[in-house]
Short mmCIF file of C-alpha atoms in Angstrom, two decimals:
data_model
loop_
_atom_site.label_atom_id
_atom_site.label_comp_id
_atom_site.label_asym_id
_atom_site.label_seq_id
_atom_site.Cartn_x
_atom_site.Cartn_y
_atom_site.Cartn_z
CA ALA A 1098 157.98 107.64 121.16
CA ALA A 1099 157.75 111.33 121.96
CA SER A 1100 158.45 112.14 118.30
CA THR A 1101 155.74 109.74 117.15
CA GLY A 1102 153.26 111.27 119.60
CA CYS A 1103 154.10 114.75 118.35
CA THR A 1104 153.65 113.64 114.73
CA ASN A 1105 150.32 112.01 115.50
CA LYS A 1106 149.12 115.17 117.24
CA ALA A 1107 150.17 117.34 114.32
CA PHE A 1108 148.40 115.09 111.86
CA LYS A 1109 145.28 114.96 113.99
CA THR A 1110 145.01 118.68 113.32
CA VAL A 1111 145.83 118.28 109.65
CA LEU A 1112 143.15 115.63 109.29
CA LEU A 1113 140.57 118.18 110.42
CA LEU A 1114 141.17 120.06 107.20
CA VAL A 1115 140.76 116.88 105.20
CA TRP A 1116 137.45 116.30 106.92
CA PHE A 1117 136.64 119.91 106.04
CA CYS A 1118 137.50 119.33 102.37
CA SER A 1119 135.78 115.96 102.13
CA SER A 1120 132.62 117.35 103.70
CA CYS A 1121 132.38 119.70 100.71
CA THR A 1122 131.53 116.70 98.54
CA GLY A 1123 128.27 116.22 100.38
CA PHE A 1124 126.68 119.39 99.08
CA LEU A 1125 128.73 121.04 96.36
CA PRO A 1126 127.24 119.13 93.39
CA SER A 1127 123.70 120.17 94.31
CA GLN A 1128 124.58 123.68 95.47
CA THR A 1129 126.79 125.03 92.68
CA SER A 1130 124.02 127.31 91.53
CA LEU A 1131 124.41 129.37 94.69
CA LEU A 1132 127.60 131.05 93.54
CA ARG A 1133 128.45 133.23 90.59
CA PRO A 1134 130.53 136.35 89.90
CA LEU A 1135 129.15 139.52 91.45
CA PRO A 1136 125.97 140.60 89.65
CA LEU A 1137 125.91 143.74 87.53
CA LEU A 1138 123.24 145.97 88.98
CA SER A 1139 122.09 149.42 87.99
CA LYS A 1140 123.36 152.34 90.04
CA SER A 1141 119.86 152.92 91.30
CA ALA A 1142 118.48 149.61 92.52
CA PRO A 1143 114.75 149.58 93.41
CA LEU A 1144 113.82 149.94 97.04
CA PRO A 1145 111.11 147.95 98.81
CA SER A 1146 107.78 149.67 99.17
CA LEU A 1147 106.38 150.79 102.48
CA LYS A 1148 103.46 148.37 102.17
CA ALA A 1149 102.82 146.25 105.26
CA VAL A 1150 106.01 147.33 106.97
CA LYS A 1151 106.34 146.75 110.69
CA THR A 1152 109.51 147.37 112.62
CA CYS A 1153 111.05 144.64 114.77
CA ARG A 1154 107.75 142.92 115.50
CA PRO A 1155 107.88 139.67 117.51
CA ARG A 1156 108.17 136.50 115.42
CA LEU A 1157 105.99 133.41 115.70
CA ARG A 1158 107.72 130.90 117.94
CA GLY A 1159 107.46 127.42 119.38
CA ALA A 1160 104.42 125.35 118.53
CA GLN A 1161 102.95 128.22 116.49
CA MET A 1162 105.67 128.09 113.83
CA VAL A 1163 106.03 125.48 111.11
CA LEU A 1164 109.17 125.32 108.99
CA GLY A 1165 107.68 126.11 105.63
CA PRO A 1166 109.22 128.36 102.93
CA ILE A 1167 111.25 130.55 105.31
CA GLY A 1168 114.90 131.52 105.28
CA PRO A 1169 116.92 129.00 103.23
CA PHE A 1170 113.85 126.76 102.80
CA VAL A 1171 112.37 129.09 100.17
CA PRO A 1172 111.98 127.19 96.85
CA PHE A 1173 111.84 130.51 94.97
CA ARG A 1174 115.39 131.43 93.92
CA SER A 1175 116.90 134.76 92.96
CA SER A 1176 118.75 135.10 89.66
CA TYR A 1177 121.99 135.10 91.62
CA CYS A 1178 121.22 131.79 93.27
CA GLU A 1179 120.03 130.19 90.04
CA SER A 1180 123.14 131.12 88.08
CA GLN A 1181 125.41 128.40 86.68
CA ASP A 1182 128.42 130.62 86.02
CA VAL A 1183 130.79 128.91 88.42
CA ASP A 1184 129.60 125.31 88.07
CA ASP A 1185 132.90 124.22 86.54
CA GLU A 1186 134.95 125.86 89.28
CA MET A 1187 132.81 124.32 92.01
CA MET A 1188 132.95 120.89 90.41
CA LYS A 1189 136.74 121.07 90.23
CA LEU A 1190 136.81 121.93 93.94
CA THR A 1191 134.51 118.98 94.64
CA LEU A 1192 136.80 116.59 92.78
CA VAL A 1193 139.89 117.92 94.57
CA ALA A 1194 138.16 117.56 97.93
CA SER A 1195 137.14 113.99 97.14
CA ASP A 1196 140.68 113.11 96.02
CA LEU A 1197 142.21 114.66 99.14
CA SER A 1198 139.81 112.71 101.32
CA VAL A 1199 141.01 109.42 99.80
CA LYS A 1200 144.66 110.35 100.21
CA PHE A 1201 144.26 111.42 103.82
CA GLN A 1202 142.33 108.29 104.66
CA ALA A 1203 145.41 106.35 103.59
CA ILE A 1204 147.63 108.58 105.76
CA SER A 1205 145.29 108.20 108.72
CA THR A 1206 145.29 104.42 108.37
CA GLY A 1207 149.08 104.39 108.26
CA LEU A 1208 149.40 106.60 111.33
CA GLN A 1209 147.09 104.33 113.29
CA SER A 1210 149.40 101.45 112.37
CA GLY A 1211 152.49 103.38 113.41
CA VAL A 1212 153.66 104.02 109.84
CA PRO A 1213 154.75 107.65 109.24
CA PRO A 1214 153.58 109.21 105.95
CA ASN A 1215 155.95 109.64 103.04
CA PRO A 1216 157.29 113.25 103.04
CA THR A 1217 157.03 113.57 99.25
CA GLU A 1218 153.40 112.48 99.28
CA VAL A 1219 152.67 114.87 102.16
CA GLU A 1220 154.19 117.78 100.22
CA THR A 1221 152.06 117.02 97.18
CA ILE A 1222 148.90 116.81 99.27
CA ALA A 1223 149.76 120.06 101.06
CA GLN A 1224 150.12 121.88 97.75
CA GLU A 1225 146.78 120.54 96.52
CA MET A 1226 145.17 121.49 99.82
CA GLU A 1227 146.60 125.00 99.65
CA LYS A 1228 145.12 125.49 96.19
CA ALA A 1229 141.73 124.16 97.32
CA ASN A 1230 141.77 126.49 100.33
CA GLU A 1231 142.45 129.46 98.05
CA GLN A 1232 139.52 128.49 95.82
CA TRP A 1233 137.27 128.14 98.86
CA SER A 1234 138.34 131.59 100.06
CA ILE A 1235 137.47 133.15 96.70
CA LEU A 1236 134.01 131.60 96.70
CA LEU A 1237 133.51 132.70 100.28
CA THR A 1238 134.37 136.28 99.33
CA ARG A 1239 131.84 136.21 96.50
CA PHE A 1240 129.11 135.30 98.96
CA GLN A 1241 130.22 137.93 101.44
CA LEU A 1242 130.26 140.72 98.84
CA SER A 1243 127.11 139.65 97.05
CA GLU A 1244 124.39 142.25 96.49
CA ASP A 1245 121.72 139.52 96.55
CA PHE A 1246 119.74 139.06 99.77
CA GLN A 1247 119.44 135.26 99.52
CA ALA A 1248 123.17 134.76 98.95
CA LEU A 1249 124.10 137.20 101.71
CA GLN A 1250 121.61 135.60 104.09
CA LEU A 1251 123.23 132.20 103.52
CA PHE A 1252 126.65 133.66 104.31
CA LYS A 1253 125.35 135.36 107.46
CA MET A 1254 123.54 132.23 108.62
CA THR A 1255 126.74 130.21 108.34
CA GLU A 1256 128.57 132.99 110.15
CA ALA A 1257 125.99 132.93 112.94
CA ARG A 1258 126.21 129.14 113.25
CA LEU A 1259 130.00 129.29 113.59
CA ALA A 1260 129.70 132.08 116.16
CA GLN A 1261 127.72 129.75 118.39
CA ASN A 1262 130.99 127.82 118.78
CA GLY A 1263 133.09 130.97 119.16
CA ILE A 1264 134.60 130.55 115.66
CA ASN A 1265 134.54 132.81 112.62
CA PHE A 1266 135.53 132.48 108.97
CA ALA A 1267 138.81 134.33 109.45
CA GLN A 1268 139.83 131.89 112.19
CA MET A 1269 138.90 128.92 110.01
CA LYS A 1270 140.98 130.30 107.16
CA ALA A 1271 143.93 130.88 109.47
CA SER A 1272 143.55 127.37 110.84
CA THR A 1273 143.57 125.69 107.45
CA SER A 1274 146.53 127.82 106.32
CA TRP A 1275 148.52 126.71 109.37
CA GLN A 1276 147.70 123.09 108.67
CA VAL A 1277 149.11 123.41 105.16
CA GLN A 1278 152.29 124.99 106.53
CA ALA A 1279 152.59 122.23 109.12
CA MET A 1280 152.44 119.60 106.40
CA LEU A 1281 155.04 121.37 104.26
CA ALA A 1282 157.30 121.62 107.31
CA TYR A 1283 156.90 117.88 107.94
CA ALA A 1284 157.81 117.17 104.31
CA SER A 1285 160.98 119.26 104.72
CA GLY A 1286 161.95 117.60 107.98
CA LYS A 1287 161.36 120.80 109.93
CA PRO A 1288 159.22 121.42 113.02
CA PRO A 1289 155.75 122.86 112.36
CA PRO A 1290 155.21 126.62 112.81
CA PRO A 1291 153.73 127.84 116.11
CA MET A 1292 150.12 126.77 116.41
CA PRO A 1293 147.64 129.68 116.28
CA ALA A 1294 145.12 130.01 119.07
CA GLU A 1295 142.21 129.09 116.78
CA VAL A 1296 143.87 125.76 115.93
CA GLN A 1297 144.51 125.08 119.60
CA LYS A 1298 140.86 125.78 120.31
CA ILE A 1299 139.70 123.29 117.68
CA MET A 1300 142.19 120.66 118.88
CA SER A 1301 141.02 121.09 122.45
CA GLN A 1302 137.59 119.86 121.38
CA SER A 1303 136.70 116.24 120.98
CA SER A 1304 136.94 114.79 117.45
CA GLN A 1305 133.16 114.95 117.10
CA GLU A 1306 133.01 118.57 118.29
CA SER A 1307 135.85 119.54 115.96
CA SER A 1308 134.07 117.96 113.01
CA GLN A 1309 130.89 119.82 113.90
CA ILE A 1310 132.71 123.14 113.99
CA MET A 1311 134.31 122.52 110.61
CA SER A 1312 131.07 121.35 108.99
CA GLN A 1313 129.23 124.41 110.28
CA GLY A 1314 131.68 126.48 108.28
CA MET A 1315 130.42 124.89 105.08
CA MET A 1316 128.06 127.24 103.33
CA SER A 1317 125.17 125.32 101.87
CA SER A 1318 121.63 126.19 100.95
CA SER A 1319 118.84 123.95 102.15
CA GLY A 1320 118.60 122.30 98.75
CA VAL A 1321 114.82 122.56 99.11
CA THR A 1322 113.03 122.52 95.77
CA ALA A 1323 109.70 120.97 96.80
CA LEU A 1324 106.67 122.86 98.03
CA PRO A 1325 105.66 122.03 101.60
CA PHE A 1326 102.31 120.44 100.78
CA LYS A 1327 101.15 117.48 98.72
CA GLU A 1328 99.82 118.08 95.23
CA GLY A 1329 96.04 117.95 95.31
CA SER A 1330 95.99 118.32 99.10
CA LYS A 1331 92.54 118.59 100.66
CA ALA A 1332 93.81 121.53 102.69
CA ILE A 1333 94.07 123.66 99.55
CA GLN A 1334 90.83 122.72 97.78
CA SER A 1335 88.93 125.74 99.09
CA PRO A 1336 88.86 128.65 96.58
CA VAL A 1337 89.61 131.02 99.45
CA VAL A 1338 92.69 129.03 100.49
CA GLN A 1339 93.80 128.69 96.87
CA GLU A 1340 93.64 132.46 96.41
CA GLU A 1341 95.54 133.04 99.65
CA PHE A 1342 98.20 130.60 98.50
CA ARG A 1343 98.42 132.19 95.04
CA GLN A 1344 98.89 135.64 96.55
CA MET A 1345 101.60 134.49 98.96
CA VAL A 1346 103.53 132.72 96.21
CA ALA A 1347 103.31 135.76 93.93
CA GLU A 1348 104.32 138.18 96.69
CA HIS A 1349 107.16 135.97 97.88
CA LYS A 1350 108.56 135.54 94.36
CA SER A 1351 108.39 139.30 93.81
CA LEU A 1352 110.12 139.92 97.12
CA VAL A 1353 112.92 137.47 96.23
CA LYS A 1354 113.37 139.21 92.88
CA LEU A 1355 113.45 142.60 94.58
CA GLY A 1356 116.09 141.34 97.00
CA GLU A 1357 118.59 140.99 94.16
CA GLY A 1358 119.36 144.68 94.70
CA TYR A 1359 119.56 144.49 98.51
CA GLY A 1360 123.24 145.43 98.71
CA LYS A 1361 122.63 148.70 96.85
CA TRP A 1362 120.12 150.04 99.33
CA ASP A 1363 120.61 152.39 102.23
CA ARG A 1364 119.87 151.62 105.88
CA THR A 1365 116.11 152.30 105.61
CA GLY A 1366 115.66 150.21 102.48
CA LYS A 1367 117.46 147.20 103.96
CA LEU A 1368 115.54 147.32 107.24
CA MET A 1369 112.22 147.62 105.42
CA TYR A 1370 113.07 144.67 103.22
CA ILE A 1371 113.94 142.42 106.18
CA ASP A 1372 110.65 143.43 107.81
CA GLN A 1373 108.71 142.47 104.69
CA MET A 1374 110.52 139.15 104.36
CA GLU A 1375 109.74 138.29 107.97
CA ALA A 1376 106.12 139.35 107.53
CA ILE A 1377 105.55 136.93 104.66
CA GLU A 1378 107.39 134.19 106.56
CA ASP A 1379 105.00 134.68 109.47
CA ARG A 1380 102.08 134.36 107.05
CA TRP A 1381 103.56 131.12 105.72
CA GLY A 1382 103.88 129.84 109.30
CA ILE A 1383 100.16 130.29 109.92
CA PHE A 1384 99.24 128.92 106.50
CA MET A 1385 101.42 125.82 106.88
CA LYS A 1386 99.95 124.94 110.27
CA ARG A 1387 96.80 123.81 108.47
CA PHE A 1388 98.75 121.27 106.42
CA GLU A 1389 100.57 119.96 109.47
CA LEU A 1390 97.35 119.49 111.44
CA MET A 1391 95.74 117.66 108.51
CA GLY A 1392 98.78 115.46 107.90
CA GLU A 1393 99.18 116.95 104.44
CA MET A 1394 102.85 118.00 104.61
CA ASN A 1395 104.77 116.98 101.49
CA PRO A 1396 107.15 114.10 102.45
CA GLU A 1397 109.70 115.31 99.88
CA PHE A 1398 109.75 118.78 101.41
CA VAL A 1399 110.09 117.35 104.92
CA LEU A 1400 112.96 115.10 103.80
CA GLN A 1401 114.84 117.95 102.11
CA ARG A 1402 114.30 120.21 105.10
CA ASP A 1403 115.36 117.62 107.69
CA GLU A 1404 118.50 116.69 105.72
CA TYR A 1405 119.57 120.34 105.84
CA LEU A 1406 118.94 120.57 109.58
CA LYS A 1407 120.99 117.42 110.09
CA ARG A 1408 123.83 118.84 108.00
CA LEU A 1409 124.00 121.83 110.34
CA GLN A 1410 123.70 119.61 113.44
CA ILE A 1411 120.43 121.39 114.31
CA LYS A 1412 118.42 119.26 116.70
CA ASN A 1413 114.91 120.65 116.24
CA GLU A 1414 112.81 123.25 114.46
CA GLN A 1415 112.96 125.78 117.28
CA GLU A 1416 116.75 125.72 117.23
CA PHE A 1417 116.64 126.56 113.53
CA ILE A 1418 114.15 129.38 114.11
CA ASN A 1419 116.50 130.78 116.75
CA LEU A 1420 119.39 130.59 114.27
CA LEU A 1421 117.37 132.35 111.58
CA GLU A 1422 116.41 135.08 114.03
CA GLU A 1423 120.07 135.53 114.99
CA THR A 1424 120.97 135.73 111.30
CA ARG A 1425 118.43 138.46 110.75
CA ARG A 1426 119.66 140.27 113.87
CA ILE A 1427 123.15 140.33 112.37
CA MET A 1428 121.79 141.55 109.04
CA ARG A 1429 119.85 144.30 110.80
CA ALA A 1430 122.97 145.35 112.68
CA ASP A 1431 124.89 145.44 109.40
CA ALA A 1432 122.11 147.53 107.84
CA GLU A 1433 122.26 150.00 110.72
CA ARG A 1434 125.91 150.61 109.87
CA THR A 1435 125.13 151.29 106.20
#
């Protein structure tokens, strides 16, 4: 009985990784464009201008802010984020994750019925899982080393979300690696290796909390492609409003394009760029309030936005704004060390 309990406990941990892999299938097909090999940039990347730069000004908060095209909700994509160079690799990882999910569901069902898994099958699954984990690590590194602001922001936002649970990417990687070794040990009839502290921390959580931690380690863009207002909206019929909208779109697109060289800049350039990005986001917040008050928000935009918030287990808009602000704080701190 003690042996069975020990096996069940070990596989409870292992199943966390399967949940981790299977959760990839929820966003990988629609998010493959976010990753590509590191971009080739000129040695002298352009710096943001000094126009409209303010340093560390307070952001709009609470009822004043509407989640329009800010942070990952921007429908304007950089060349990096629009690339299709690693679609095949990401699709392969998606298929592996889906296959592993099916196999582990069978193992989980057997364990619940008191049937221990077949060692040979466990070894095969562990090898597939190890390969998938290596692929995930490579993609993660590409994000982390990206020169593009949008890609780096996504990485830092995921990092910030994990930090809220006291977890980081390195701990997640160590945890998944241990789980693979535990499975291989089971297949060989040996005891599992000592459990790292990060695995113990995850196992000490409830199943729901553990799943939340693992899902928050999944890098995913918002998937937002729709503009935040309805086509032909009454709120944008005024020539003055149309011109304001046209200018914001043009400026935001130019800023996104400029951000493709973010990683090449020095401390001053990076801090100025973040200031400009936040300035235009504040302008969007004021602009979008008109659509919200008139009931003219685009249902497709709202749906795409809310699905992303749900995927990150974010309860409300203010919680997301706080997360975005923390992300930018981290990026500012990184820039200061440049």
